[in-house]
Amino acid sequence: MEWKEIHLGDIATIKGGKRLPKGVNLVSSPNSHPYIRVRDLGLKKVLELDSSYEYVDDDTQKLISRYIVNTGDIIISIVGTIGLVAIVGKSLNNANLTENCVKLIDINNFDKEFLYYYLISELGKQEIQKGIVGAVQAKLPIKNIQNIIVKAPDILLQQKIASILSSLDAKIENNNKINANLEAQAQALFKSWFVDFEPFQDGEFEDSELGRIPKGWKVGTLESLCSFISRGLSPKYSDETDQWVLGQTCVRNNIVSMKNARLHKLKSPTEKKVKQWDVLINSTGIGSLGRVGIIYFDSSNVAFDSHLTVVRAKDSIYKFYIGRNLLNRQLEIENMAVGSTGQTELPRESVKQMRIVIPSEEILSNFNSLIEPIGLLMFRNLEENEMLAKTRDTLLPKLMSGEIEV
């Protein structure tokens, strides 16, 4: 089967997104105008609306309404982290698109999913890299995107190849949906026990500095429950090393993922490595500051950078309670930030001195018995996803190059 080389501009129309008007900021309160940014790309093949998105108000929407995306459009990031690719899902139909991305529309006589997989393959990445310009601020101009060479077979074979890869991604996405449901259950259980105190309503309550709490419970500092609260290292990244380092983009939807981890060249050995059930807090910048995620994977050789704060329980009795508590207080954590516009950060001392309700060990033990099976199931699903992703990533270059015949 002959594979042909085609310019991307010959099979799709490429259009840019829109910068927000000067002085306009995104809003966190959900409405019908979500705004897709570069940070929303990179974790999923298909983008769907979730709690991490922000929105534009009605007046701003009128000004930028020509720059929306539709279900099935392919998005590519062109500034910042260049070359992230995703397909717009149903829940983001008519969403707004940042000026730091472009959309591929009107894709003719070509399979969209094959095109997606080509663009994330090594062949596609190399083509994208060729088009990047700019020394101070790198970017990928639309005219260079139009000139990207796509090597592909006829559309029937494109569909077969895409079907193989999509079946693996579908299983990964199904596991992600299961985990999202489990995560919601776990957080609802925490709220029931430790915010609304539903199981303890028949007992006595007393006043505390954090409000009414069951009698016999205490209030202390987060530090008193932890063995380790620390910001990470300031690495220099290099693809020639094997030290994985977690950064801000690894903390999404209450979970820490290795998807966006990077390789780092160590100047010297570091003890700043994560452990299973650690909690990570995004600690710099605007927008993502205060975002919390729990580490479910089990690894002893993954470090974390200076944009993150790691919180580690000193005893297993606290390991699930601390994570759930901090997940429930993300807005409070965000409001603890200090600094000027664009330079905000979360002081480590403020994290250490956070006031926290401390239930009895018996209560925590009972809570753990309910939460731990949920966490372990999420861990198994994430492990399976890692295996599926490795299989997909092994097949991808071979299918895209025609090395494996379908």
mmCIF file of C-alpha atoms in Angstrom:
data_model
loop_
_atom_site.group_PDB
_atom_site.id
_atom_site.type_symbol
_atom_site.label_atom_id
_atom_site.label_comp_id
_atom_site.label_asym_id
_atom_site.label_seq_id
_atom_site.Cartn_x
_atom_site.Cartn_y
_atom_site.Cartn_z
ATOM 1 C CA MET A 1 0.000 0.000 0.000
ATOM 2 C CA GLU A 2 1.436 3.321 -1.120
ATOM 3 C CA TRP A 3 1.631 6.106 1.459
ATOM 4 C CA LYS A 4 1.445 9.661 0.107
ATOM 5 C CA GLU A 5 2.830 12.909 1.447
ATOM 6 C CA ILE A 6 0.293 15.728 1.762
ATOM 7 C CA HIS A 7 0.549 19.261 3.140
ATOM 8 C CA LEU A 8 -1.730 19.784 6.138
ATOM 9 C CA GLY A 9 -3.114 22.938 4.519
ATOM 10 C CA ASP A 10 -4.405 20.827 1.611
ATOM 11 C CA ILE A 11 -6.640 18.671 3.823
ATOM 12 C CA ALA A 12 -7.724 21.128 6.533
ATOM 13 C CA THR A 13 -8.383 24.813 7.200
ATOM 14 C CA ILE A 14 -6.279 26.241 10.045
ATOM 15 C CA LYS A 15 -7.668 29.130 12.070
ATOM 16 C CA GLY A 16 -6.369 30.882 15.183
ATOM 17 C CA GLY A 17 -7.953 31.501 18.557
ATOM 18 C CA LYS A 18 -8.579 34.852 20.211
ATOM 19 C CA ARG A 19 -6.804 36.810 22.942
ATOM 20 C CA LEU A 20 -9.018 38.115 25.716
ATOM 21 C CA PRO A 21 -9.680 41.875 25.442
ATOM 22 C CA LYS A 22 -7.344 44.029 27.529
ATOM 23 C CA GLY A 23 -8.373 44.150 31.176
ATOM 24 C CA VAL A 24 -10.707 41.157 30.911
ATOM 25 C CA ASN A 25 -10.132 38.170 33.174
ATOM 26 C CA LEU A 26 -11.595 34.695 33.094
ATOM 27 C CA VAL A 27 -14.184 33.780 35.708
ATOM 28 C CA SER A 28 -14.382 30.538 37.665
ATOM 29 C CA SER A 29 -18.185 30.468 37.996
ATOM 30 C CA PRO A 30 -19.548 28.094 35.317
ATOM 31 C CA ASN A 31 -21.641 29.492 32.477
ATOM 32 C CA SER A 32 -22.151 28.550 28.825
ATOM 33 C CA HIS A 33 -18.858 30.131 27.627
ATOM 34 C CA PRO A 34 -15.877 27.934 28.607
ATOM 35 C CA TYR A 35 -12.447 29.068 27.450
ATOM 36 C CA ILE A 36 -9.896 26.509 26.238
ATOM 37 C CA ARG A 37 -6.266 27.263 27.137
ATOM 38 C CA VAL A 38 -2.965 25.500 26.468
ATOM 39 C CA ARG A 39 -2.975 24.086 29.988
ATOM 40 C CA ASP A 40 -6.179 22.165 29.148
ATOM 41 C CA LEU A 41 -4.327 20.136 26.499
ATOM 42 C CA GLY A 42 -1.876 17.308 26.956
ATOM 43 C CA LEU A 43 -3.678 14.797 29.162
ATOM 44 C CA LYS A 44 -6.542 13.545 27.010
ATOM 45 C CA LYS A 45 -7.189 12.755 23.382
ATOM 46 C CA VAL A 46 -10.697 14.232 23.553
ATOM 47 C CA LEU A 47 -11.271 17.419 25.554
ATOM 48 C CA GLU A 48 -14.411 17.465 27.679
ATOM 49 C CA LEU A 49 -15.611 20.100 30.102
ATOM 50 C CA ASP A 50 -14.592 19.528 33.724
ATOM 51 C CA SER A 51 -14.027 21.497 36.907
ATOM 52 C CA SER A 52 -10.599 22.770 35.789
ATOM 53 C CA TYR A 53 -12.039 25.049 33.075
ATOM 54 C CA GLU A 54 -12.646 28.770 33.411
ATOM 55 C CA TYR A 55 -15.117 30.942 31.513
ATOM 56 C CA VAL A 56 -15.678 34.327 29.890
ATOM 57 C CA ASP A 57 -18.621 36.527 30.869
ATOM 58 C CA ASP A 58 -21.536 37.288 28.539
ATOM 59 C CA ASP A 59 -20.208 40.683 27.428
ATOM 60 C CA THR A 60 -16.775 39.297 26.553
ATOM 61 C CA GLN A 61 -18.375 36.400 24.698
ATOM 62 C CA LYS A 62 -20.020 38.842 22.296
ATOM 63 C CA LEU A 63 -16.602 40.280 21.430
ATOM 64 C CA ILE A 64 -14.858 36.948 20.739
ATOM 65 C CA SER A 65 -17.758 34.816 19.498
ATOM 66 C CA ARG A 66 -16.144 34.303 16.075
ATOM 67 C CA TYR A 67 -13.343 32.288 17.649
ATOM 68 C CA ILE A 68 -15.218 29.281 18.962
ATOM 69 C CA VAL A 69 -14.521 25.603 18.362
ATOM 70 C CA ASN A 70 -16.915 22.811 17.449
ATOM 71 C CA THR A 71 -17.089 19.149 18.341
ATOM 72 C CA GLY A 72 -14.556 17.203 16.267
ATOM 73 C CA ASP A 73 -12.188 20.115 15.627
ATOM 74 C CA ILE A 74 -8.511 19.322 16.216
ATOM 75 C CA ILE A 75 -6.589 21.799 18.387
ATOM 76 C CA ILE A 76 -2.816 22.392 18.372
ATOM 77 C CA SER A 77 -0.962 24.621 20.862
ATOM 78 C CA ILE A 78 1.299 27.127 19.099
ATOM 79 C CA VAL A 79 2.813 29.193 21.956
ATOM 80 C CA GLY A 80 4.266 28.098 25.286
ATOM 81 C CA THR A 81 4.211 24.314 25.256
ATOM 82 C CA ILE A 82 4.039 23.919 21.481
ATOM 83 C CA GLY A 83 2.605 20.861 19.756
ATOM 84 C CA LEU A 84 0.016 19.652 22.259
ATOM 85 C CA VAL A 85 -2.872 18.149 20.311
ATOM 86 C CA ALA A 86 -6.462 17.298 21.214
ATOM 87 C CA ILE A 87 -9.901 16.757 19.687
ATOM 88 C CA VAL A 88 -12.824 18.883 20.881
ATOM 89 C CA GLY A 89 -15.493 16.805 22.627
ATOM 90 C CA LYS A 90 -19.263 17.295 22.684
ATOM 91 C CA SER A 91 -19.359 19.158 25.996
ATOM 92 C CA LEU A 92 -17.007 21.856 24.605
ATOM 93 C CA ASN A 93 -18.961 22.512 21.424
ATOM 94 C CA ASN A 94 -18.982 26.325 20.929
ATOM 95 C CA ALA A 95 -16.256 26.848 23.547
ATOM 96 C CA ASN A 96 -13.820 29.757 23.097
ATOM 97 C CA LEU A 97 -10.227 29.159 22.049
ATOM 98 C CA THR A 98 -7.099 30.937 23.308
ATOM 99 C CA GLU A 99 -4.882 32.772 20.844
ATOM 100 C CA ASN A 100 -2.116 30.333 21.854
ATOM 101 C CA CYS A 101 -3.835 27.518 19.955
ATOM 102 C CA VAL A 102 -5.170 26.928 16.452
ATOM 103 C CA LYS A 103 -8.042 24.760 15.295
ATOM 104 C CA LEU A 104 -8.076 22.435 12.301
ATOM 105 C CA ILE A 105 -11.499 22.441 10.632
ATOM 106 C CA ASP A 106 -13.069 21.375 7.306
ATOM 107 C CA ILE A 107 -10.926 18.217 7.224
ATOM 108 C CA ASN A 108 -11.691 16.701 3.809
ATOM 109 C CA ASN A 109 -11.275 13.086 2.663
ATOM 110 C CA PHE A 110 -9.083 12.343 5.631
ATOM 111 C CA ASP A 111 -9.762 10.519 8.897
ATOM 112 C CA LYS A 112 -9.688 12.960 11.831
ATOM 113 C CA GLU A 113 -8.521 10.411 14.356
ATOM 114 C CA PHE A 114 -5.704 9.235 12.088
ATOM 115 C CA LEU A 115 -4.642 12.872 11.720
ATOM 116 C CA TYR A 116 -4.665 13.285 15.516
ATOM 117 C CA TYR A 117 -2.476 10.212 15.988
ATOM 118 C CA TYR A 118 -0.127 11.316 13.219
ATOM 119 C CA LEU A 119 0.352 14.724 14.860
ATOM 120 C CA ILE A 120 1.232 13.184 18.248
ATOM 121 C CA SER A 121 3.545 10.579 16.687
ATOM 122 C CA GLU A 122 7.280 11.162 16.361
ATOM 123 C CA LEU A 123 6.815 11.890 12.663
ATOM 124 C CA GLY A 124 4.205 14.526 13.426
ATOM 125 C CA LYS A 125 6.229 16.012 16.274
ATOM 126 C CA GLN A 126 9.246 16.352 13.973
ATOM 127 C CA GLU A 127 7.140 18.168 11.390
ATOM 128 C CA ILE A 128 5.728 20.507 14.042
ATOM 129 C CA GLN A 129 9.248 21.175 15.366
ATOM 130 C CA LYS A 130 10.403 22.223 11.888
ATOM 131 C CA GLY A 131 7.815 24.988 11.819
ATOM 132 C CA ILE A 132 8.674 26.614 15.152
ATOM 133 C CA VAL A 133 10.203 30.110 14.917
ATOM 134 C CA GLY A 134 11.363 32.775 17.355
ATOM 135 C CA ALA A 135 14.311 32.924 19.732
ATOM 136 C CA VAL A 136 12.787 34.942 22.606
ATOM 137 C CA GLN A 137 9.267 33.534 22.457
ATOM 138 C CA ALA A 138 8.935 30.453 20.292
ATOM 139 C CA LYS A 139 5.744 30.058 18.295
ATOM 140 C CA LEU A 140 4.270 28.034 15.460
ATOM 141 C CA PRO A 141 2.847 30.312 12.723
ATOM 142 C CA ILE A 142 -0.257 29.255 10.801
ATOM 143 C CA LYS A 143 1.582 29.334 7.454
ATOM 144 C CA ASN A 144 4.103 26.824 8.838
ATOM 145 C CA ILE A 145 1.282 24.622 10.113
ATOM 146 C CA GLN A 146 -0.187 24.641 6.622
ATOM 147 C CA ASN A 147 3.166 23.361 5.320
ATOM 148 C CA ILE A 148 3.374 20.426 7.749
ATOM 149 C CA ILE A 149 3.825 17.249 5.736
ATOM 150 C CA VAL A 150 1.451 14.409 6.574
ATOM 151 C CA LYS A 151 2.358 10.944 5.359
ATOM 152 C CA ALA A 152 -0.715 8.717 5.059
ATOM 153 C CA PRO A 153 -2.258 5.724 3.243
ATOM 154 C CA ASP A 154 -5.755 5.728 1.725
ATOM 155 C CA ILE A 155 -8.643 6.630 4.009
ATOM 156 C CA LEU A 156 -9.764 3.020 4.603
ATOM 157 C CA LEU A 157 -6.371 2.084 5.996
ATOM 158 C CA GLN A 158 -6.294 5.350 7.953
ATOM 159 C CA GLN A 159 -9.543 4.302 9.622
ATOM 160 C CA LYS A 160 -8.217 0.821 10.458
ATOM 161 C CA ILE A 161 -5.044 2.236 12.023
ATOM 162 C CA ALA A 162 -7.015 4.844 13.979
ATOM 163 C CA SER A 163 -9.420 2.133 15.173
ATOM 164 C CA ILE A 164 -6.594 0.082 16.709
ATOM 165 C CA LEU A 165 -5.149 3.054 18.565
ATOM 166 C CA SER A 166 -8.584 4.397 19.544
ATOM 167 C CA SER A 167 -9.550 1.086 21.173
ATOM 168 C CA LEU A 168 -6.625 1.472 23.571
ATOM 169 C CA ASP A 169 -7.449 5.117 24.274
ATOM 170 C CA ALA A 170 -11.115 4.202 24.810
ATOM 171 C CA LYS A 171 -10.148 1.752 27.541
ATOM 172 C CA ILE A 172 -7.907 4.390 29.134
ATOM 173 C CA GLU A 173 -10.723 6.934 29.027
ATOM 174 C CA ASN A 174 -13.181 4.434 30.527
ATOM 175 C CA ASN A 175 -10.782 3.865 33.430
ATOM 176 C CA ASN A 176 -10.470 7.636 33.828
ATOM 177 C CA LYS A 177 -14.251 7.961 34.035
ATOM 178 C CA ILE A 178 -14.390 5.201 36.648
ATOM 179 C CA ASN A 179 -11.687 6.990 38.631
ATOM 180 C CA ALA A 180 -13.516 10.310 38.369
ATOM 181 C CA ASN A 181 -16.604 8.633 39.821
ATOM 182 C CA LEU A 182 -14.564 7.015 42.585
ATOM 183 C CA GLU A 183 -12.903 10.339 43.349
ATOM 184 C CA ALA A 184 -16.312 12.014 43.657
ATOM 185 C CA GLN A 185 -17.475 9.246 46.005
ATOM 186 C CA ALA A 186 -14.387 9.608 48.186
ATOM 187 C CA GLN A 187 -14.746 13.373 48.460
ATOM 188 C CA ALA A 188 -18.480 13.114 49.164
ATOM 189 C CA LEU A 189 -17.703 10.678 51.974
ATOM 190 C CA PHE A 190 -15.134 13.083 53.432
ATOM 191 C CA LYS A 191 -17.622 15.954 53.316
ATOM 192 C CA SER A 192 -20.310 13.846 54.982
ATOM 193 C CA TRP A 193 -18.009 12.855 57.860
ATOM 194 C CA PHE A 194 -15.785 15.879 58.420
ATOM 195 C CA VAL A 195 -17.673 18.905 57.056
ATOM 196 C CA ASP A 196 -21.324 18.096 57.718
ATOM 197 C CA PHE A 197 -20.564 15.623 60.573
ATOM 198 C CA GLU A 198 -23.547 13.491 59.498
ATOM 199 C CA PRO A 199 -22.504 10.254 61.297
ATOM 200 C CA PHE A 200 -21.992 12.155 64.572
ATOM 201 C CA GLN A 201 -25.181 14.210 64.837
ATOM 202 C CA ASP A 202 -26.432 12.212 67.810
ATOM 203 C CA GLY A 203 -23.338 13.067 69.860
ATOM 204 C CA GLU A 204 -22.247 16.217 71.664
ATOM 205 C CA PHE A 205 -20.587 19.160 69.908
ATOM 206 C CA GLU A 206 -18.372 21.956 71.176
ATOM 207 C CA ASP A 207 -17.029 25.260 69.852
ATOM 208 C CA SER A 208 -13.543 25.475 68.354
ATOM 209 C CA GLU A 209 -11.547 28.049 66.406
ATOM 210 C CA LEU A 210 -12.782 26.300 63.247
ATOM 211 C CA GLY A 211 -16.413 26.242 64.325
ATOM 212 C CA ARG A 212 -18.567 23.559 65.939
ATOM 213 C CA ILE A 213 -16.917 20.123 66.017
ATOM 214 C CA PRO A 214 -17.773 16.819 67.743
ATOM 215 C CA LYS A 215 -16.770 16.788 71.400
ATOM 216 C CA GLY A 216 -13.343 15.244 71.974
ATOM 217 C CA TRP A 217 -11.953 16.207 68.575
ATOM 218 C CA LYS A 218 -9.043 18.668 68.460
ATOM 219 C CA VAL A 219 -7.737 21.487 66.305
ATOM 220 C CA GLY A 220 -4.027 21.573 65.423
ATOM 221 C CA THR A 221 -1.623 22.485 62.639
ATOM 222 C CA LEU A 222 -1.180 20.529 59.433
ATOM 223 C CA GLU A 223 2.512 20.243 60.340
ATOM 224 C CA SER A 224 1.617 18.296 63.485
ATOM 225 C CA LEU A 225 0.189 15.492 61.305
ATOM 226 C CA CYS A 226 3.054 15.438 58.795
ATOM 227 C CA SER A 227 6.602 14.165 58.517
ATOM 228 C CA PHE A 228 7.440 16.191 55.405
ATOM 229 C CA ILE A 229 6.191 19.501 53.956
ATOM 230 C CA SER A 230 8.561 20.868 51.328
ATOM 231 C CA ARG A 231 8.884 22.765 48.068
ATOM 232 C CA GLY A 232 10.777 20.948 45.326
ATOM 233 C CA LEU A 233 13.983 21.437 43.378
ATOM 234 C CA SER A 234 14.815 23.809 40.515
ATOM 235 C CA PRO A 235 15.848 21.421 37.756
ATOM 236 C CA LYS A 236 17.482 21.797 34.380
ATOM 237 C CA TYR A 237 15.640 19.475 32.036
ATOM 238 C CA SER A 238 17.379 17.133 29.630
ATOM 239 C CA ASP A 239 16.072 14.278 27.491
ATOM 240 C CA GLU A 240 19.344 12.451 28.087
ATOM 241 C CA THR A 241 18.623 11.560 31.718
ATOM 242 C CA ASP A 242 16.309 9.189 33.551
ATOM 243 C CA GLN A 243 15.265 11.297 36.558
ATOM 244 C CA TRP A 244 11.577 12.081 36.232
ATOM 245 C CA VAL A 245 10.387 15.353 37.735
ATOM 246 C CA LEU A 246 6.764 16.339 38.394
ATOM 247 C CA GLY A 247 5.654 19.898 37.625
ATOM 248 C CA GLN A 248 2.460 21.941 37.850
ATOM 249 C CA THR A 249 0.852 20.423 34.767
ATOM 250 C CA CYS A 250 1.018 16.994 36.418
ATOM 251 C CA VAL A 251 -1.640 18.025 38.961
ATOM 252 C CA ARG A 252 -5.079 17.766 37.352
ATOM 253 C CA ASN A 253 -8.563 16.807 38.531
ATOM 254 C CA ASN A 254 -7.405 15.919 42.071
ATOM 255 C CA ILE A 255 -4.900 13.340 40.767
ATOM 256 C CA VAL A 256 -1.155 13.517 40.080
ATOM 257 C CA SER A 257 -0.248 12.087 36.677
ATOM 258 C CA MET A 258 3.108 11.211 35.134
ATOM 259 C CA LYS A 259 1.738 12.265 31.733
ATOM 260 C CA ASN A 260 3.481 15.665 31.743
ATOM 261 C CA ALA A 261 6.480 14.733 33.899
ATOM 262 C CA ARG A 262 9.844 15.701 32.399
ATOM 263 C CA LEU A 263 13.361 14.293 32.477
ATOM 264 C CA HIS A 264 15.884 16.122 34.608
ATOM 265 C CA LYS A 265 19.645 16.262 34.858
ATOM 266 C CA LEU A 266 20.558 16.251 38.546
ATOM 267 C CA LYS A 267 23.392 18.465 39.798
ATOM 268 C CA SER A 268 23.489 16.332 42.930
ATOM 269 C CA PRO A 269 21.360 13.612 44.563
ATOM 270 C CA THR A 270 18.053 14.816 45.974
ATOM 271 C CA GLU A 271 15.757 13.576 48.703
ATOM 272 C CA LYS A 272 12.887 15.550 47.220
ATOM 273 C CA LYS A 273 11.069 12.557 45.802
ATOM 274 C CA VAL A 274 7.448 11.610 46.165
ATOM 275 C CA LYS A 275 5.817 8.585 47.745
ATOM 276 C CA GLN A 276 2.469 6.929 47.242
ATOM 277 C CA TRP A 277 -0.390 8.840 48.967
ATOM 278 C CA ASP A 278 1.623 12.081 49.164
ATOM 279 C CA VAL A 279 -0.351 15.252 48.449
ATOM 280 C CA LEU A 280 0.953 17.826 45.933
ATOM 281 C CA ILE A 281 -0.082 21.486 45.942
ATOM 282 C CA ASN A 282 0.584 23.849 43.031
ATOM 283 C CA SER A 283 2.384 26.695 44.793
ATOM 284 C CA THR A 284 3.189 29.403 42.221
ATOM 285 C CA GLY A 285 1.534 31.437 39.503
ATOM 286 C CA ILE A 286 -2.048 32.433 38.827
ATOM 287 C CA GLY A 287 -4.992 30.239 37.937
ATOM 288 C CA SER A 288 -3.562 26.867 38.926
ATOM 289 C CA LEU A 289 -2.142 27.976 42.312
ATOM 290 C CA GLY A 290 -3.771 26.031 45.132
ATOM 291 C CA ARG A 291 -4.676 23.082 42.945
ATOM 292 C CA VAL A 292 -4.294 19.854 44.915
ATOM 293 C CA GLY A 293 -3.635 16.300 43.748
ATOM 294 C CA ILE A 294 -3.032 12.929 45.401
ATOM 295 C CA ILE A 295 -0.285 10.553 44.265
ATOM 296 C CA TYR A 296 -1.720 7.104 43.601
ATOM 297 C CA PHE A 297 1.205 5.613 41.671
ATOM 298 C CA ASP A 298 3.890 3.728 43.597
ATOM 299 C CA SER A 299 7.388 4.965 42.757
ATOM 300 C CA SER A 300 10.525 5.719 44.720
ATOM 301 C CA ASN A 301 12.375 7.633 41.997
ATOM 302 C CA VAL A 302 10.132 10.535 40.962
ATOM 303 C CA ALA A 303 11.162 14.022 42.108
ATOM 304 C CA PHE A 304 9.111 17.236 42.156
ATOM 305 C CA ASP A 305 10.018 20.785 41.178
ATOM 306 C CA SER A 306 9.949 24.100 43.048
ATOM 307 C CA HIS A 307 6.471 25.008 41.790
ATOM 308 C CA LEU A 308 5.029 22.256 43.964
ATOM 309 C CA THR A 309 4.715 21.648 47.681
ATOM 310 C CA VAL A 310 4.616 18.040 48.885
ATOM 311 C CA VAL A 311 2.678 17.179 52.043
ATOM 312 C CA ARG A 312 3.328 13.740 53.585
ATOM 313 C CA ALA A 313 1.501 12.229 56.559
ATOM 314 C CA LYS A 314 3.686 11.159 59.494
ATOM 315 C CA ASP A 315 1.524 8.125 60.207
ATOM 316 C CA SER A 316 -0.685 5.868 58.075
ATOM 317 C CA ILE A 317 -3.715 6.806 60.178
ATOM 318 C CA TYR A 318 -3.588 10.300 58.619
ATOM 319 C CA LYS A 319 -2.604 9.487 55.014
ATOM 320 C CA PHE A 320 -6.126 9.500 53.546
ATOM 321 C CA TYR A 321 -7.548 12.177 55.819
ATOM 322 C CA ILE A 322 -4.904 14.807 54.963
ATOM 323 C CA GLY A 323 -5.344 14.418 51.206
ATOM 324 C CA ARG A 324 -9.121 14.611 51.401
ATOM 325 C CA ASN A 325 -8.967 17.584 53.766
ATOM 326 C CA LEU A 326 -6.704 19.594 51.459
ATOM 327 C CA LEU A 327 -8.764 18.701 48.390
ATOM 328 C CA ASN A 328 -11.759 20.180 50.173
ATOM 329 C CA ARG A 329 -9.859 23.434 50.899
ATOM 330 C CA GLN A 330 -8.363 24.354 47.510
ATOM 331 C CA LEU A 331 -9.957 27.812 47.372
ATOM 332 C CA GLU A 332 -8.716 28.545 50.889
ATOM 333 C CA ILE A 333 -5.210 27.443 49.875
ATOM 334 C CA GLU A 334 -5.323 29.648 46.770
ATOM 335 C CA ASN A 335 -6.243 32.639 48.948
ATOM 336 C CA MET A 336 -3.155 32.041 51.115
ATOM 337 C CA ALA A 337 -0.894 33.111 48.240
ATOM 338 C CA VAL A 338 1.274 36.205 48.549
ATOM 339 C CA GLY A 339 3.088 38.391 46.029
ATOM 340 C CA SER A 340 2.398 40.726 43.133
ATOM 341 C CA THR A 341 0.515 40.018 39.911
ATOM 342 C CA GLY A 342 2.174 37.189 38.005
ATOM 343 C CA GLN A 343 4.559 36.403 40.859
ATOM 344 C CA THR A 344 2.202 34.932 43.449
ATOM 345 C CA GLU A 345 3.317 31.953 45.501
ATOM 346 C CA LEU A 346 2.221 29.858 48.432
ATOM 347 C CA PRO A 347 4.566 30.212 51.434
ATOM 348 C CA ARG A 348 5.575 26.841 52.854
ATOM 349 C CA GLU A 349 5.181 28.170 56.388
ATOM 350 C CA SER A 350 1.563 29.057 55.661
ATOM 351 C CA VAL A 351 0.923 25.477 54.562
ATOM 352 C CA LYS A 352 2.601 24.099 57.666
ATOM 353 C CA GLN A 353 0.541 26.325 59.964
ATOM 354 C CA MET A 354 -2.830 25.587 58.362
ATOM 355 C CA ARG A 355 -5.343 24.807 61.081
ATOM 356 C CA ILE A 356 -6.946 21.393 60.778
ATOM 357 C CA VAL A 357 -9.574 19.470 62.733
ATOM 358 C CA ILE A 358 -8.098 16.266 64.181
ATOM 359 C CA PRO A 359 -10.629 13.482 64.843
ATOM 360 C CA SER A 360 -9.898 10.539 67.128
ATOM 361 C CA GLU A 361 -7.769 7.688 65.802
ATOM 362 C CA GLU A 362 -10.804 5.404 66.038
ATOM 363 C CA ILE A 363 -12.793 7.690 63.737
ATOM 364 C CA LEU A 364 -9.868 7.979 61.324
ATOM 365 C CA SER A 365 -9.413 4.200 61.299
ATOM 366 C CA ASN A 366 -13.074 3.730 60.395
ATOM 367 C CA PHE A 367 -12.778 6.399 57.686
ATOM 368 C CA ASN A 368 -9.657 4.738 56.277
ATOM 369 C CA SER A 369 -11.423 1.382 56.043
ATOM 370 C CA LEU A 370 -13.937 2.982 53.675
ATOM 371 C CA ILE A 371 -11.521 5.191 51.705
ATOM 372 C CA GLU A 372 -8.599 2.788 51.203
ATOM 373 C CA PRO A 373 -10.463 0.339 48.885
ATOM 374 C CA ILE A 374 -11.470 3.310 46.714
ATOM 375 C CA GLY A 375 -7.857 4.527 46.548
ATOM 376 C CA LEU A 376 -6.508 1.078 45.729
ATOM 377 C CA LEU A 377 -9.027 0.592 42.917
ATOM 378 C CA MET A 378 -8.036 3.967 41.472
ATOM 379 C CA PHE A 379 -4.391 2.883 41.752
ATOM 380 C CA ARG A 380 -5.080 -0.346 39.820
ATOM 381 C CA ASN A 381 -6.920 1.558 37.100
ATOM 382 C CA LEU A 382 -4.028 3.991 36.768
ATOM 383 C CA GLU A 383 -1.575 1.074 36.563
ATOM 384 C CA GLU A 384 -3.639 -0.490 33.786
ATOM 385 C CA ASN A 385 -3.734 2.852 31.989
ATOM 386 C CA GLU A 386 0.047 3.045 32.120
ATOM 387 C CA MET A 387 0.313 -0.402 30.518
ATOM 388 C CA LEU A 388 -2.253 0.498 27.842
ATOM 389 C CA ALA A 389 -0.480 3.789 27.118
ATOM 390 C CA LYS A 390 2.853 1.995 26.703
ATOM 391 C CA THR A 391 1.241 -0.441 24.265
ATOM 392 C CA ARG A 392 -0.296 2.425 22.301
ATOM 393 C CA ASP A 393 2.957 4.409 22.270
ATOM 394 C CA THR A 394 4.862 1.328 21.056
ATOM 395 C CA LEU A 395 2.395 0.712 18.230
ATOM 396 C CA LEU A 396 2.006 4.368 17.250
ATOM 397 C CA PRO A 397 5.320 4.977 15.421
ATOM 398 C CA LYS A 398 5.200 1.574 13.750
ATOM 399 C CA LEU A 399 1.665 2.076 12.477
ATOM 400 C CA MET A 400 2.338 5.649 11.400
ATOM 401 C CA SER A 401 5.437 4.695 9.440
ATOM 402 C CA GLY A 402 3.835 1.677 7.783
ATOM 403 C CA GLU A 403 6.288 -0.665 9.527
ATOM 404 C CA ILE A 404 3.349 -2.743 10.769
ATOM 405 C CA GLU A 405 0.781 -3.688 8.151
ATOM 406 C CA VAL A 406 -2.876 -3.703 9.163
#
